[in-house]
Amino acid sequence: MAQGADRERPQGDESRGLSLRIGEVATRVGMTPDLIRAWERRYGVPAPTRTPGGRRRYDHGEVEMLLTLRALVDGGLTPAEAARRLTAENRSRRDGDGMVTDPVALAIVNRCLEAILRARTPGDVARALADTAEALGAVLESPEEGRSEQIPVDLSLGTADPIVAATPVLSIARMRLERVLPNLVVHARRMVDLLACGGWPDGGAGEDP
């Protein structure tokens, strides 16, 4: 019977990509399944798809949303305030006022998030960040004090010698990186912390409806 449940595909899975059970998501974001369900009931976030059998399935967008919510709550907001802020930001993006409306950058960011969520080691996470910076048009360099072309964020995340992204100051690549890199680094650091604390379970997480 469990095998039959595992074969169930969520509605819309082909278009949304990554498909995770609630137990797997809980492990990745450092929350309990009960808390994830409570936030969904009370605040409408995240909004997972459902399999034909009614089981929740999450894509990288929902996982990113939970990581962002947790960061906002850790920063001092109540869960309700954090959910309102995130909902407003998502609405702003849909209306064309958001941070990532560039389709090229958005596609690259989505690939990066998927790579971070699939990472098995901190080095995998750091490689995902570095690959994303290069895909957005940056050159990877060792940090040099006073170089305005460099964005002073260590993309190695402490897993190797420091590296930073460098672009011309007035360039599309610089604009894209300054918009997307801060949030990506927050998610990447969170994932590195989770991997350092417990790593990934060898088997699947619990199948919670």
Coordinates of C-alpha atoms in Angstrom, one line a residue:
M1 CA 0.0 0.0 0.0
A2 CA 2.9 2.4 0.8
Q3 CA 4.3 1.7 -2.6
G4 CA 1.0 2.6 -4.2
A5 CA 1.0 5.9 -2.3
D6 CA 4.6 6.6 -3.4
R7 CA 3.5 6.2 -7.0
E8 CA 0.8 8.8 -6.7
R9 CA 1.7 11.9 -8.6
P10 CA 0.5 15.3 -7.6
Q11 CA -1.8 17.2 -9.9
G12 CA 0.4 19.7 -11.8
D13 CA 3.6 17.9 -10.9
E14 CA 5.0 18.0 -14.4
S15 CA 4.9 21.8 -14.5
R16 CA 6.0 22.5 -11.0
G17 CA 9.1 20.2 -10.9
L18 CA 10.3 19.0 -7.5
S19 CA 7.8 17.0 -5.5
L20 CA 8.3 16.4 -1.8
R21 CA 6.3 14.9 1.0
I22 CA 5.6 16.9 4.1
G23 CA 8.0 14.9 6.2
E24 CA 10.8 15.6 3.7
V25 CA 10.0 19.3 3.6
A26 CA 9.9 19.4 7.4
T27 CA 13.5 18.0 7.5
R28 CA 14.7 20.5 4.9
V29 CA 13.3 23.6 6.6
G30 CA 13.8 22.5 10.2
M31 CA 10.2 22.6 11.2
T32 CA 7.7 19.9 12.3
P33 CA 4.9 18.6 9.9
D34 CA 2.3 19.8 12.4
L35 CA 3.7 23.4 12.3
I36 CA 3.7 23.4 8.5
R37 CA 0.1 22.2 8.5
A38 CA -0.9 24.8 11.1
W39 CA 0.6 27.7 9.0
E40 CA -1.2 26.4 6.0
R41 CA -4.5 26.4 7.8
R42 CA -4.1 29.7 9.6
Y43 CA -2.3 31.8 7.0
G44 CA -2.7 30.0 3.7
V45 CA 1.0 29.5 3.2
P46 CA 2.5 27.3 1.9
A47 CA 0.0 26.1 -0.7
P48 CA 1.0 22.6 -1.7
T49 CA -0.6 20.5 -4.5
R50 CA -2.4 17.3 -3.6
T51 CA -2.2 13.8 -5.0
P52 CA -5.4 12.1 -6.2
G53 CA -5.3 10.4 -2.7
G54 CA -5.2 13.8 -1.0
R55 CA -1.6 13.8 0.2
R56 CA 0.4 17.0 0.2
R57 CA 3.2 17.5 -2.3
Y58 CA 5.5 20.5 -2.2
D59 CA 7.7 22.1 -5.0
H60 CA 10.8 24.3 -4.4
G61 CA 8.6 27.4 -4.4
E62 CA 6.7 26.2 -1.3
V63 CA 10.0 25.2 0.4
E64 CA 11.5 28.6 -0.4
M65 CA 8.4 30.2 1.1
L66 CA 8.7 28.2 4.3
L67 CA 12.4 29.1 4.6
T68 CA 11.5 32.8 4.1
L69 CA 8.7 32.6 6.7
R70 CA 11.0 31.0 9.2
A71 CA 13.7 33.6 8.6
L72 CA 11.1 36.4 9.1
V73 CA 9.9 34.9 12.3
D74 CA 13.4 34.3 13.6
G75 CA 14.0 38.0 12.8
G76 CA 11.2 39.0 15.2
L77 CA 8.0 39.0 13.3
T78 CA 4.9 37.0 14.4
P79 CA 3.9 34.2 12.0
A80 CA 0.9 36.2 10.9
E81 CA 3.0 39.3 10.2
A82 CA 5.5 37.2 8.3
A83 CA 2.8 35.6 6.2
R84 CA 1.2 39.0 5.4
R85 CA 4.6 40.3 4.3
L86 CA 5.3 37.3 2.1
T87 CA 1.9 37.4 0.6
A88 CA 2.3 41.1 -0.2
E89 CA 5.7 40.5 -1.8
N90 CA 4.3 37.7 -3.9
R91 CA 1.4 39.9 -5.1
S92 CA 3.9 42.6 -5.9
R93 CA 5.9 40.2 -8.1
R94 CA 2.7 39.2 -9.9
D95 CA 1.8 42.9 -10.5
G96 CA 5.3 43.6 -11.9
D97 CA 6.8 45.4 -9.0
G98 CA 8.7 42.5 -7.5
M99 CA 12.4 41.7 -7.3
V100 CA 12.6 39.0 -10.0
T101 CA 10.5 39.7 -13.0
D102 CA 13.4 39.1 -15.5
P103 CA 12.6 35.7 -17.1
V104 CA 16.2 34.9 -17.6
A105 CA 17.2 35.6 -14.0
L106 CA 14.0 33.8 -12.8
A107 CA 14.9 30.6 -14.6
I108 CA 18.4 30.7 -13.3
V109 CA 17.2 31.3 -9.7
N110 CA 14.7 28.4 -10.0
R111 CA 17.5 26.1 -11.1
C112 CA 19.7 27.3 -8.2
L113 CA 16.9 26.7 -5.6
E114 CA 16.3 23.2 -7.0
A115 CA 20.1 22.5 -6.7
I116 CA 20.2 23.8 -3.1
L117 CA 17.2 21.7 -2.1
R118 CA 18.8 18.6 -3.6
A119 CA 22.2 19.2 -2.0
R120 CA 23.7 16.5 0.1
T121 CA 26.7 18.3 1.4
P122 CA 27.6 22.0 2.2
G123 CA 29.9 21.9 -0.8
D124 CA 27.0 21.1 -3.1
V125 CA 25.2 24.2 -1.8
A126 CA 28.2 26.4 -2.3
R127 CA 28.7 25.0 -5.9
A128 CA 25.0 25.8 -6.6
L129 CA 25.6 29.5 -5.6
A130 CA 28.8 29.8 -7.6
D131 CA 27.3 28.2 -10.7
T132 CA 24.3 30.6 -10.4
A133 CA 26.6 33.7 -10.1
E134 CA 28.4 32.6 -13.3
A135 CA 25.1 31.9 -15.1
L136 CA 24.0 35.4 -14.2
G137 CA 27.1 36.9 -15.8
A138 CA 29.7 37.1 -13.0
V139 CA 33.3 36.1 -12.9
L140 CA 34.4 34.3 -9.7
E141 CA 37.4 35.8 -8.0
S142 CA 39.2 35.8 -4.7
P143 CA 38.1 38.7 -2.6
E144 CA 40.2 41.9 -2.8
E145 CA 39.5 44.8 -0.6
G146 CA 38.4 48.0 -2.3
R147 CA 37.4 46.4 -5.7
S148 CA 34.1 47.9 -6.6
E149 CA 33.4 45.2 -9.2
Q150 CA 33.2 42.6 -6.5
I151 CA 30.0 41.8 -4.5
P152 CA 31.3 41.2 -1.0
V153 CA 29.5 37.9 -0.3
D154 CA 31.5 34.8 0.2
L155 CA 29.9 32.2 -2.1
S156 CA 32.0 29.4 -0.7
L157 CA 29.9 29.6 2.6
G158 CA 33.0 28.6 4.5
T159 CA 33.4 25.2 2.7
A160 CA 36.5 26.3 0.8
D161 CA 38.7 29.3 0.2
P162 CA 36.5 32.5 -0.1
I163 CA 35.2 33.4 -3.5
V164 CA 33.1 36.3 -4.6
A165 CA 31.2 37.3 -7.8
A166 CA 32.6 40.2 -9.8
T167 CA 30.8 42.2 -12.5
P168 CA 31.1 45.7 -14.0
V169 CA 29.3 48.0 -11.6
L170 CA 26.9 49.3 -14.3
S171 CA 25.7 46.2 -16.0
I172 CA 22.7 44.0 -16.3
A173 CA 24.6 41.1 -14.6
R174 CA 25.3 43.3 -11.6
M175 CA 21.6 44.4 -11.4
R176 CA 20.5 40.8 -11.6
L177 CA 23.0 39.6 -8.9
E178 CA 22.2 42.4 -6.5
R179 CA 18.5 41.5 -6.7
V180 CA 18.7 37.7 -6.3
L181 CA 21.9 36.9 -4.5
P182 CA 20.9 38.1 -0.9
N183 CA 17.9 35.8 -0.8
L184 CA 19.7 32.9 -2.3
V185 CA 22.5 33.2 0.2
V186 CA 20.0 33.2 3.1
H187 CA 18.5 30.0 1.8
A188 CA 21.9 28.5 1.1
R189 CA 23.2 29.2 4.6
R190 CA 20.1 27.8 6.1
M191 CA 20.6 24.6 4.1
V192 CA 24.3 24.4 5.1
D193 CA 23.3 24.7 8.7
L194 CA 20.7 21.9 8.3
L195 CA 23.2 19.6 6.6
A196 CA 25.9 20.3 9.2
C197 CA 23.5 19.5 12.0
G198 CA 22.0 16.3 10.8
G199 CA 22.6 15.6 7.1
W200 CA 20.0 14.0 5.0
P201 CA 18.0 10.9 6.0
D202 CA 18.8 7.8 3.9
G203 CA 15.2 6.9 3.5
G204 CA 12.0 8.8 2.8
A205 CA 10.3 10.8 5.5
G206 CA 6.9 9.9 6.9
E207 CA 3.9 10.0 4.6
D208 CA 1.6 12.5 6.3
P209 CA -1.6 13.5 4.6

